[in-house]
C-alpha cells in the first residue's frame, strides 16, 4: 500500500476516533449532570475529584510515553526513513511534533492545576 493510502486510512481512523471521543465526552457530561442533580452539582463533583483525576491523567501520560518510546516511535521512524531524502525532513517534523505535544500537555496540566486551586 502506498504512503498516500496509509495517510487516507490514518485520517479516517483519526476522524472516527475524534467523533467517538466527542460523543463519549458529551454523554459523560449529560449522565453525570443528571446523576449529580444538575450541572452545578456535576461541577462540584468534578472539583472534589480533581486530585484523583490528576493521578489518572499522569498515569495515562506515562502509559502513552511508554507505548510511544517502546515500539510505536521505532515503527514510525522506520516508515519515515523510506522517503526519498532518507527521512531527514520528516524526522525533523516528527521531533517538532513531539515537542509540541509535550508543551501542550504541560500547558493543559498547568491550567488544570490552576483551576483546581480555585482560581477560575
PDB file of C-alpha atoms in Angstrom:
ATOM      1  CA  UNK A   1       0.000   0.000   0.000  1.00  0.00           C
ATOM      2  CA  UNK A   2       1.279   3.458  -0.842  1.00  0.00           C
ATOM      3  CA  UNK A   3       2.024   6.185   1.675  1.00  0.00           C
ATOM      4  CA  UNK A   4      -0.952   8.134   0.303  1.00  0.00           C
ATOM      5  CA  UNK A   5      -3.261   5.192   1.050  1.00  0.00           C
ATOM      6  CA  UNK A   6      -1.810   4.918   4.563  1.00  0.00           C
ATOM      7  CA  UNK A   7      -2.391   8.634   5.140  1.00  0.00           C
ATOM      8  CA  UNK A   8      -6.013   8.422   3.979  1.00  0.00           C
ATOM      9  CA  UNK A   9      -6.644   5.447   6.235  1.00  0.00           C
ATOM     10  CA  UNK A  10      -4.942   7.174   9.175  1.00  0.00           C
ATOM     11  CA  UNK A  11      -7.011  10.318   8.575  1.00  0.00           C
ATOM     12  CA  UNK A  12     -10.218   8.294   8.518  1.00  0.00           C
ATOM     13  CA  UNK A  13      -9.307   6.456  11.721  1.00  0.00           C
ATOM     14  CA  UNK A  14      -8.349   9.732  13.443  1.00  0.00           C
ATOM     15  CA  UNK A  15     -11.614  11.377  12.374  1.00  0.00           C
ATOM     16  CA  UNK A  16     -13.712   8.468  13.603  1.00  0.00           C
ATOM     17  CA  UNK A  17     -11.767   8.319  16.885  1.00  0.00           C
ATOM     18  CA  UNK A  18     -12.294  12.053  17.402  1.00  0.00           C
ATOM     19  CA  UNK A  19     -16.029  11.769  16.804  1.00  0.00           C
ATOM     20  CA  UNK A  20     -16.311   8.780  19.144  1.00  0.00           C
ATOM     21  CA  UNK A  21     -14.376  10.585  21.883  1.00  0.00           C
ATOM     22  CA  UNK A  22     -16.519  13.711  21.480  1.00  0.00           C
ATOM     23  CA  UNK A  23     -19.691  11.625  21.717  1.00  0.00           C
ATOM     24  CA  UNK A  24     -18.438   9.740  24.784  1.00  0.00           C
ATOM     25  CA  UNK A  25     -17.415  13.012  26.451  1.00  0.00           C
ATOM     26  CA  UNK A  26     -20.793  14.616  25.827  1.00  0.00           C
ATOM     27  CA  UNK A  27     -22.581  11.533  27.134  1.00  0.00           C
ATOM     28  CA  UNK A  28     -20.432  11.587  30.283  1.00  0.00           C
ATOM     29  CA  UNK A  29     -21.334  15.221  30.948  1.00  0.00           C
ATOM     30  CA  UNK A  30     -25.010  14.563  30.274  1.00  0.00           C
ATOM     31  CA  UNK A  31     -25.198  11.479  32.501  1.00  0.00           C
ATOM     32  CA  UNK A  32     -23.006  12.989  35.211  1.00  0.00           C
ATOM     33  CA  UNK A  33     -25.071  16.143  35.416  1.00  0.00           C
ATOM     34  CA  UNK A  34     -28.280  14.105  35.567  1.00  0.00           C
ATOM     35  CA  UNK A  35     -26.911  11.902  38.353  1.00  0.00           C
ATOM     36  CA  UNK A  36     -25.479  14.856  40.311  1.00  0.00           C
ATOM     37  CA  UNK A  37     -28.728  16.805  40.154  1.00  0.00           C
ATOM     38  CA  UNK A  38     -27.615  19.410  37.646  1.00  0.00           C
ATOM     39  CA  UNK A  39     -24.594  20.947  36.022  1.00  0.00           C
ATOM     40  CA  UNK A  40     -23.592  22.778  39.234  1.00  0.00           C
ATOM     41  CA  UNK A  41     -23.618  19.553  41.227  1.00  0.00           C
ATOM     42  CA  UNK A  42     -21.608  17.889  38.485  1.00  0.00           C
ATOM     43  CA  UNK A  43     -19.066  20.722  38.617  1.00  0.00           C
ATOM     44  CA  UNK A  44     -18.710  20.304  42.389  1.00  0.00           C
ATOM     45  CA  UNK A  45     -18.304  16.572  41.950  1.00  0.00           C
ATOM     46  CA  UNK A  46     -15.529  17.106  39.400  1.00  0.00           C
ATOM     47  CA  UNK A  47     -13.839  19.661  41.650  1.00  0.00           C
ATOM     48  CA  UNK A  48     -13.836  17.248  44.590  1.00  0.00           C
ATOM     49  CA  UNK A  49     -12.319  14.522  42.402  1.00  0.00           C
ATOM     50  CA  UNK A  50      -9.554  16.757  40.967  1.00  0.00           C
ATOM     51  CA  UNK A  51      -6.647  15.041  42.807  1.00  0.00           C
ATOM     52  CA  UNK A  52      -7.780  11.594  41.650  1.00  0.00           C
ATOM     53  CA  UNK A  53      -8.156  12.871  38.090  1.00  0.00           C
ATOM     54  CA  UNK A  54      -4.631  14.324  38.222  1.00  0.00           C
ATOM     55  CA  UNK A  55      -3.218  10.933  39.219  1.00  0.00           C
ATOM     56  CA  UNK A  56      -5.283   9.283  36.469  1.00  0.00           C
ATOM     57  CA  UNK A  57      -4.010  11.705  33.819  1.00  0.00           C
ATOM     58  CA  UNK A  58      -0.402  11.295  34.933  1.00  0.00           C
ATOM     59  CA  UNK A  59      -0.750   7.510  34.661  1.00  0.00           C
ATOM     60  CA  UNK A  60      -2.239   7.885  31.173  1.00  0.00           C
ATOM     61  CA  UNK A  61       0.628  10.175  30.132  1.00  0.00           C
ATOM     62  CA  UNK A  62       3.120   7.629  31.451  1.00  0.00           C
ATOM     63  CA  UNK A  63       1.447   4.795  29.518  1.00  0.00           C
ATOM     64  CA  UNK A  64       1.386   6.863  26.323  1.00  0.00           C
ATOM     65  CA  UNK A  65       5.064   7.738  26.685  1.00  0.00           C
ATOM     66  CA  UNK A  66       5.981   4.092  27.319  1.00  0.00           C
ATOM     67  CA  UNK A  67       3.976   2.954  24.282  1.00  0.00           C
ATOM     68  CA  UNK A  68       5.455   5.678  22.071  1.00  0.00           C
ATOM     69  CA  UNK A  69       9.040   5.158  23.155  1.00  0.00           C
ATOM     70  CA  UNK A  70       8.683   1.375  23.216  1.00  0.00           C
ATOM     71  CA  UNK A  71       7.579   0.296  19.744  1.00  0.00           C
ATOM     72  CA  UNK A  72       5.445   2.928  18.078  1.00  0.00           C
ATOM     73  CA  UNK A  73       8.188   5.502  17.531  1.00  0.00           C
ATOM     74  CA  UNK A  74      10.517   2.867  16.066  1.00  0.00           C
ATOM     75  CA  UNK A  75       7.857   1.890  13.533  1.00  0.00           C
ATOM     76  CA  UNK A  76       7.163   5.497  12.585  1.00  0.00           C
ATOM     77  CA  UNK A  77      10.870   6.277  12.189  1.00  0.00           C
ATOM     78  CA  UNK A  78      11.343   3.169  10.040  1.00  0.00           C
ATOM     79  CA  UNK A  79       8.384   4.243   7.887  1.00  0.00           C
ATOM     80  CA  UNK A  80       9.691   7.833   7.579  1.00  0.00           C
ATOM     81  CA  UNK A  81      13.163   6.675   6.538  1.00  0.00           C
ATOM     82  CA  UNK A  82      11.632   5.202   3.381  1.00  0.00           C
ATOM     83  CA  UNK A  83      11.238   8.736   1.976  1.00  0.00           C
ATOM     84  CA  UNK A  84      13.356   9.910  -0.946  1.00  0.00           C
ATOM     85  CA  UNK A  85      15.563  12.040   1.327  1.00  0.00           C
ATOM     86  CA  UNK A  86      16.035   9.235   3.835  1.00  0.00           C
ATOM     87  CA  UNK A  87      13.515  10.798   6.157  1.00  0.00           C
ATOM     88  CA  UNK A  88      15.618  13.809   7.169  1.00  0.00           C
ATOM     89  CA  UNK A  89      12.826  16.369   6.779  1.00  0.00           C
ATOM     90  CA  UNK A  90      10.172  14.025   8.142  1.00  0.00           C
ATOM     91  CA  UNK A  91      12.245  13.165  11.200  1.00  0.00           C
ATOM     92  CA  UNK A  92      12.739  16.871  11.912  1.00  0.00           C
ATOM     93  CA  UNK A  93       8.971  17.360  11.669  1.00  0.00           C
ATOM     94  CA  UNK A  94       8.404  14.391  13.955  1.00  0.00           C
ATOM     95  CA  UNK A  95      10.754  15.896  16.532  1.00  0.00           C
ATOM     96  CA  UNK A  96       8.919  19.245  16.365  1.00  0.00           C
ATOM     97  CA  UNK A  97       5.601  17.430  16.725  1.00  0.00           C
ATOM     98  CA  UNK A  98       6.843  15.530  19.769  1.00  0.00           C
ATOM     99  CA  UNK A  99       7.989  18.794  21.370  1.00  0.00           C
ATOM    100  CA  UNK A 100       4.641  20.440  20.596  1.00  0.00           C
ATOM    101  CA  UNK A 101       2.708  17.559  22.165  1.00  0.00           C
ATOM    102  CA  UNK A 102       4.813  17.720  25.334  1.00  0.00           C
ATOM    103  CA  UNK A 103       4.354  21.502  25.554  1.00  0.00           C
ATOM    104  CA  UNK A 104       0.601  21.162  25.022  1.00  0.00           C
ATOM    105  CA  UNK A 105       0.321  18.549  27.781  1.00  0.00           C
ATOM    106  CA  UNK A 106       2.306  20.771  30.167  1.00  0.00           C
ATOM    107  CA  UNK A 107       0.116  23.802  29.397  1.00  0.00           C
ATOM    108  CA  UNK A 108      -3.095  21.805  29.830  1.00  0.00           C
ATOM    109  CA  UNK A 109      -1.928  20.370  33.144  1.00  0.00           C
ATOM    110  CA  UNK A 110      -0.791  23.780  34.386  1.00  0.00           C
ATOM    111  CA  UNK A 111      -4.237  25.143  33.574  1.00  0.00           C
ATOM    112  CA  UNK A 112      -5.883  22.176  35.316  1.00  0.00           C
ATOM    113  CA  UNK A 113      -3.799  22.764  38.446  1.00  0.00           C
ATOM    114  CA  UNK A 114      -4.597  26.488  38.333  1.00  0.00           C
ATOM    115  CA  UNK A 115      -8.301  25.717  38.014  1.00  0.00           C
ATOM    116  CA  UNK A 116      -8.205  23.047  40.749  1.00  0.00           C
ATOM    117  CA  UNK A 117      -6.664  25.513  43.169  1.00  0.00           C
ATOM    118  CA  UNK A 118      -9.802  27.641  42.804  1.00  0.00           C
ATOM    119  CA  UNK A 119      -8.600  30.460  40.597  1.00  0.00           C
ATOM    120  CA  UNK A 120     -11.216  30.033  37.871  1.00  0.00           C
TER     121      UNK A 120
END
